[in-house]
Each structure stands twice: as structure tokens, then as C-alpha cells.
Amino acid sequence: MEFVVGQRWVSQAEPQLGLGLITEADGRHITAAFPAVEEERMYAASSAPLARLLYQIGESLTDIDGNTLTVIAIEKVNQLNYYLTRDSAGQEHIVPEAKISAVIELSTPSQRLFSGQFDKNSAFELRAATIDWRHQLQSSEARGMLGPRTNLLRHQIYIAQEIASRFAPRVLLADEVGLGKTIEAGMILHHQLQTGLASRALIVVPEPLLHQWLVEMLRKFNLHFSLFDLQRHQALEEAGEENPFECAQLIICSVDLLCDEQKIAQQAIAAEWDILIVDEAHHLQWSENSVSQEYQVVESLAAKSNGLLLLTATPEQVGIDSHFARLRLLDPARFHDLNHFIEEQQQFVDLNSLVSSLNNQQPLSDEQSTVLQSYLSDTNGYDGTDSKINKTIIKKLLDHHGTGRVLFRNTRAAIQGFPVRIQQGYPLIRPDQLNGPIGLYPEQALQAENLDWLATDPRVEWLEQQLKALKGEKVLLICASAGTAIDLEKYLHLSSGIRSSAFYEGLSIIERDRAAAYFADEELGAQVLICSEIGSEGRNFQFAHHLVLFDLPTNPDLLEQRIGRLDRIGQTDDIKIHIPYIKGSAQEYLYRWYQEGLNVFTESFSAGLTVFENFKQDLMPWLNGTSSQTAANFESLLKATAEYTDQLRKELQQGRDQLLELNSCDNDIADQLIEKINAAEHSDLLHTYMMQLFDTFGVEHDFHSEHCLVLHPSDHMLSDYFPCLKEEGVTINFNREKSLLREEMEFITWEHPMVTESMEMVFSMDVGTSAIAALQLKSIPAGTVIVECFFAIQCSAPKKLQINRFLPATPIRLLLDSRGKDLSEIVTHEQLNRLAQHMKKSNRLAILKQIRSELEKMIDVAQTQAAVLSQPLMTEAERQVNITVGGELDRLSELKKLNGTIRDEEIHFIENRKTEALKHIANASAELQAIRVLINL
């Protein structure tokens, strides 16, 4: 090796010294200065542990002024390199190697190889596996859906995939109670974050649901949201933050905060959001004559946010006016006139009847045939009995549906898997102390008489005995007022020794969460959780199977919400509903009206409020004690209510918007996606890969139980930080079913942060980029050199373009001999792993010096071959963009002529996406990711 003053070399023995500069060279000895640490070293020229640093065209270097430059040409003068470079502004600069910064990171595989920074074979194998898995995950059709800790339910999977794949989706999620709208919203957000379609999200919820959403997003989706309240906001402002909402990417706050603090609302509106999620949106009051403050705040936020998810009650529950108000938030230009909207909805009655017949393969009537031809002119004479043709027709008709792309509503009638409701009424003897009418809340009447209602009200004694009879069972009790809840909890806890917890609006958010957690604890938790009416919204307790309705609300929807806290997807047992009431009281009248008139205790009914409004005038006198009618009159009221309810149920069933239901869940598509998710989970490949990671990074792992490991940091870790690994350790689980039962364990999937961040660390820390190993094969001559190179297609582009969908980081493996012949088809990577043997570092360094020139030529050949092999991949990616994005653009452009809910922004985004994607793909290249040199001894 020849040393010349001014050359730059790296110490193979002490790489931490940085880049050295040869200051003296007399033939026998050399002196190298290391400016980064202000030290010098003297070496014997014949055995100096130094490696020449040579940059290649396309690589980046940093000059002594700190500028990052790209090498575009190299000129050698008197054994010194002069690099022609280009900066980010396109300006060219000549950088003599003496002017290269001494503080360097040798990041390319060839730089690390020739500077003597070798990795273990196991690290090289990990990097090769990571390159391969990155490609598979980027190109997976299930991408974005693998991570959530949820049951794989068809309607949720379909909605999440359908909505999340859109740019800036603006939709209304209006599933019936118990179908999991929160889960759907979380899945959509998780998908958009994973695929790069979103990076900033704001969730706005009623104040009592703040912590529930915070915990749900973390436990089920591994999304770490920042909770913004007044105290947090003030702290950030005092720390000098101009707009606290720009300090975090994922934020959750209450609608109450935004309404109470105008400045905070303005700051939230000013921050840019990729997606806004609003829960309980049906509480936002709007009419043509009056708009609530809550609605105005959300309207302003919605106007500034790209995407919008509104979680709301069903259209039947809130009425057409309120339903229209939510649609206005999604697209005020499309939904600008209530009367026009009502007329438009009427037009879909005939369309819905047509779809119902097609869906059931029923022959079409003449009227239905006419309707079909009015939408699809090429169907003249078709009778509607071919199931395959019907599917195609229905798909086309869906595109005509006025709100089909913005409203998703699944119903219990269309979804299976709900528990049976078993109700039991308990008539109780009237207290002697009460002489007058007993209203809906007997405790109030007893307190008005200055009586100890807990000692007098027969419901209290009944409750005490019932809980003792249900010992070991979790019981949820809901009553109307916080005062009743507080009194009952104290009585049961202090007088009866029954473990109980209270949940009411007087508690702080943290106190409510503690109460709910105490109830959820299986071993030492409360037997009964006593909730005031706020327990009927948002909180779910499907691990309990007994519900006590200590009183009854007059609003049927509120009663349905109460029952819905237990009667949900995920409930594992029948629901036992217990209703105590005092004979002859308003409670008995209301209980009988609900049971015999609406049958609502045993069967969910979304239009109960319609029935109540129809019979309100006749019912209320019986409830407020002012009725002068006879018992026979009440029996007639029950009969009339039952008849009206039966008729309404039939009309709702016949008038079900089947078009909307079909658009809200396509079982075939959902099943295909679930199959792909299961395929990614039901193998040992992830477990095997993670074991490679743990061993390479020095993470200790011990068997815990089937599918589970216990991880701990060790003293010999590759880095002080390892994703999601706590100092005290963490238990991980690879099984979805087990993860739903054991939330304290981390559910490890290909999209869990422990996996995704570890994969990023493999690349960012240059783990396994270069290795040298020995072979001992008698079939080839000793001294034979083979180079194994892994390349990957790299295409730098904004995440929102989703380039990986068309051109993932596809691995290209080459196995070259000294003649440049590729042997990769003959010898697999796995075969080489079994043959490769460890070699001492001193031997590796000695051999490297001898064969460096040969290796450089072999790597150049590999670069050339990889570039050739990448061209068909890039051509195919361009073709896929034209087919997929171009086809989507053509489809939406055509559909916009039929369906006004397709926004111009969507079409413009897709147009730009196609143009930009093709431009970035044209600039893609095959980059060297890892090198392994194998020498036959």
C-alpha cells in the first residue's frame, strides 16, 4: 500500500478516531493526524491498520464547513482524490480530499467494508432478512391492518380498508349501538398513519370520554396521543410555545375545552390536521334557524382539516334534519340545502327496492326493470335472476347512491354475533311511608318526606340480596342521578360489605378511570359498578353479563344506550337485565310500556324514540301521576303501542337501506383481507425474525408461556435504547386471541412499534452492512473469492404518494465470483448461511488488504448488474401506476357525473399523485444495502 501526504485514511483498529489525514510518509513510517479528536498516531508503513477512504459517484460527503454534498465525478492527481460535487441547490463544488470533514459516519457497505468495520455473520443475516421483510410488508395488501389489537370482524375490517385507502377521507360512521364505531375510527387512523396518508390527527370527544379514547388508542392501536386540557395547554404556553397544538402529532381534547376557551379553539383551528375525529357527533345541535356553539367549533375545525371522521348515532335515531347537519360538516358544498336533500333521499326508495330484489335473486317487476334501465341503459330485458350479473349491477348502482361514499352504517340485523337479552322484572311492595303517587325516582319522594330513603326504598334491600345471590358475577348498575349513585355505593360498601365502585359526573377523569379499572379487576375488583346516566354513553363493560336498571329513562334511545354498555360485539355471554320497580308507581307503568309495548328489553330497536313521540301525550300522564284514566285505558295504550311498534319494525325492515348496508360491508372483500391478516399472523416467521433481532441487539429473552416471551435489557446491548423495552422488562405475545384476554402483554405484530422501529434501527445503525466469512469447500480452489451483495430499489418520495404500493424496496441479491458470474440462482442465501464460518478479525484485515483491488472491481460489476435488473421493476411500477391510479382517476371522473359526493379535491389529488409518482419512479435506483465477502480456505 502506498501512502501520500494529504490522503485520508480510517483506522481499522480505532474507528472512533474519525477520518485521519496523512501528515508524514517516509517509506518506512507514516504519521496520521485525527483532527476530530486532536490526536496523532505513528505506524509502520508495512503494517498500518488503516483503510483508504474513497467516495464513489452518487455517494454523499461532508466538507470541513459542514456542507453535505453529492459526488458527481472524481479526478485523481498525484495519488490524491479531487471530488466534483453538487449541493442541494444544484451548485457544483470541487472538494480536495484534504478538505473532507474529519467527523464522518461510514454508512455505505463498501465504505464500512474497506475501513475494516465488519459485522458478525448473524448481523448480516438479520439485515438480509430485514430487507426482505420490509419489501413484503410494503407490498402487502393487508398493510395498515396488521397492527390493531382487535377481533377481526367483517364489517369493521371492510369499513377500515375502504375508508382508510382514500386520500383525506371525510365520512360519517353511523353504526348502530354496540358495533364498534370507536374501533373502526382507530383502525382507519392506524391504517392512514402506517401508509403515510396522514401524520397529524386531532380527536375531539365529550369530556367524560377523554381517558377512554386515550387508553383505547394506546392499547388497541399503539398510538400515543397527547391529552390536551387547560392545565396542559397553559404549561405549554408558559414554556414559550406559540401554538401548543403544533407541539404534538396526535392530540386528543374535549369539545368542552374548545367551547369554553375561545383562544384555545382558534389555536386548534389554526393548526393543520390531516384527519379530525369527532365522537358523539349527534350531540352537535344544528337547525336552519339555530346553531349551537359546539357545532360551530367543530364546523370550523372540519373546514380546516383534510380528513374528517364523524362518529354518530344512526339516521333513524337522530332524524333527517340532524342527519343532514352531520353531512354538512363533511361537505358543505354538496349538502347545502335541507329540502333538496330530503327530495333527493326520496328518490332512492325505488332504488332500494330494486337492490333488495337483486340481492335476493328475485325476478324484477316491470316497475323495477324501468328503474334499473333509468340508471343502467344496457340492462334492457334483464330479469334479475342471475346472481353473478346481479353482483355487478349492484356494484354499479352503489355508485349512484347519494350518500353511499360518505355514510357507513351497519345494523344489528345485518351483523351476527350478538348475545341474547334476558330481562327480569321485580315488582316490589310499596313503602307504607308513601301515600301519594310515586314518580320515576322514588328516592326523591322519600327524601322530600325527610325519610332515609336507603332504609325505606324496597329497591335497596332487593339490590343487596340480589348482589349476594350473584356473588362472583360482575354487575353493572345504572341510575339517573349522581346523588343516587353516590348513596348506593356508600351503603353497599359500608353497610353490606359488598365491593362496589361509583362512576358519576362529579368525579375527575382519572377518578372515573380508577373506578372503571377497579370494576374490571377480576380478582380483587368491585362486584358492582354503580353509574349515573353518564355511564350510558361511551364506556363499555362487555366483560360483565348482568345489568341492573335501578330506574328507567323516558327516552328509549337512552335506554338502548344503557343496555348497549353490555350488549356489544365481543360480549361472550347472554345479557341478564334486572329491573326492580315499585308496584303501582310510575316505574311500573314505564317498565310495562317498554316491555309490552316496545319489547325493547329483549330486542334492540333503533326507532324507539319515534314510538315515544307518537304516544308521549298519552303516556306522560301515567308517569307524572296526573292520569285520571282507568287501568283498562292503560292496557289499551299498551296494545296500541305494541301494534304501532310491530308495524314500524316491519316498515323499517322492508325499508332498510340495503344499498347503504351493502356499501357498508362487502363480506367477500372482508373475508379476503381477514385471510391475508391471518396468514401474516399464523406462522412462526415473525417469532423467528424477532429472535434474530433480540440476539443481535443483545436483548435477553426468556420463555413465559405459549406464544409469549419475557424481555429484559442486558449489559451487552448494541444500543442503550430498544423500542418498547422498559427497564423492568416487558412481556410480549404473538397470538391475537391471547392478546384480547391479556392486555398487560404487548401484542407483537409486523406493525407493532417494537418491530417497525427495530427494523428502522437495523438500517439507521448500519447493522450487518458488511461481513467477511470463510468457506471450506473442496469443490472449488482455495483462495476463491465470492461476493454476496444485497441491493434494494430506493425511491425517495413523499409518504402520501404511497410509492411503496407500486415500487416497494424490492431486494436484488447477487452472488458474484471473480469473473462477474452471478451464482445466486445456484446457491441460495440460506445455503450460504449454513456454509459460512467465522474468521478472526486479524485474518480478515490481512486478506482484505490483499484482495481489495479485486473486490472493488467485483462490487462495480454488481452495481452495474443491479442497475440492469432494476429496470424491469421500475417499468412495471410505472405500468401499475398507470393502471391503478389512472384507472381510479378515470372511474372517479366518470362517477362524478353521477354522484356529487365525489369531491374535486379527491380527483385533483389523484391526478397529482399519478404525475408525481411517475416522476419519482423515474428517479429510483438500486442501492447497495449489504456486502458479504466469502473466501474459500
PDB file of C-alpha atoms in Angstrom, residues 9-18 47-51 114-118 841-842 845:
ATOM      1  CA  TRP A   9      -7.473   7.033   5.840  1.00  0.00           C
ATOM      2  CA  VAL A  10      -9.590   5.381   8.551  1.00  0.00           C
ATOM      3  CA  SER A  11      -8.131   3.477  11.492  1.00  0.00           C
ATOM      4  CA  GLN A  12      -9.434  -0.077  11.422  1.00  0.00           C
ATOM      5  CA  ALA A  13      -8.287  -0.616  14.999  1.00  0.00           C
ATOM      6  CA  GLU A  14      -9.725   2.660  16.353  1.00  0.00           C
ATOM      7  CA  PRO A  15     -12.608   3.797  14.116  1.00  0.00           C
ATOM      8  CA  GLN A  16     -13.753   6.189  16.864  1.00  0.00           C
ATOM      9  CA  LEU A  17     -10.809   8.472  15.953  1.00  0.00           C
ATOM     10  CA  GLY A  18     -12.683   9.624  12.875  1.00  0.00           C
ATOM     11  CA  SER A  47       1.563  -2.981   8.833  1.00  0.00           C
ATOM     12  CA  ALA A  48      -0.505   0.139   9.418  1.00  0.00           C
ATOM     13  CA  PRO A  49      -4.107  -0.811  10.419  1.00  0.00           C
ATOM     14  CA  LEU A  50      -5.518   1.806   8.076  1.00  0.00           C
ATOM     15  CA  ALA A  51      -8.095   1.694   5.284  1.00  0.00           C
ATOM     16  CA  PHE A 114     -12.881  -1.319   3.234  1.00  0.00           C
ATOM     17  CA  SER A 115     -12.416   0.585   6.502  1.00  0.00           C
ATOM     18  CA  GLY A 116     -12.418  -2.732   8.353  1.00  0.00           C
ATOM     19  CA  GLN A 117     -15.727  -2.220  10.169  1.00  0.00           C
ATOM     20  CA  PHE A 118     -17.036  -5.759   9.876  1.00  0.00           C
ATOM     21  CA  LYS A 841     -10.619 -10.119  12.548  1.00  0.00           C
ATOM     22  CA  SER A 842      -6.843 -10.000  12.087  1.00  0.00           C
ATOM     23  CA  LEU A 845      -7.995  -7.443   7.694  1.00  0.00           C
TER      24      LEU A 845
END
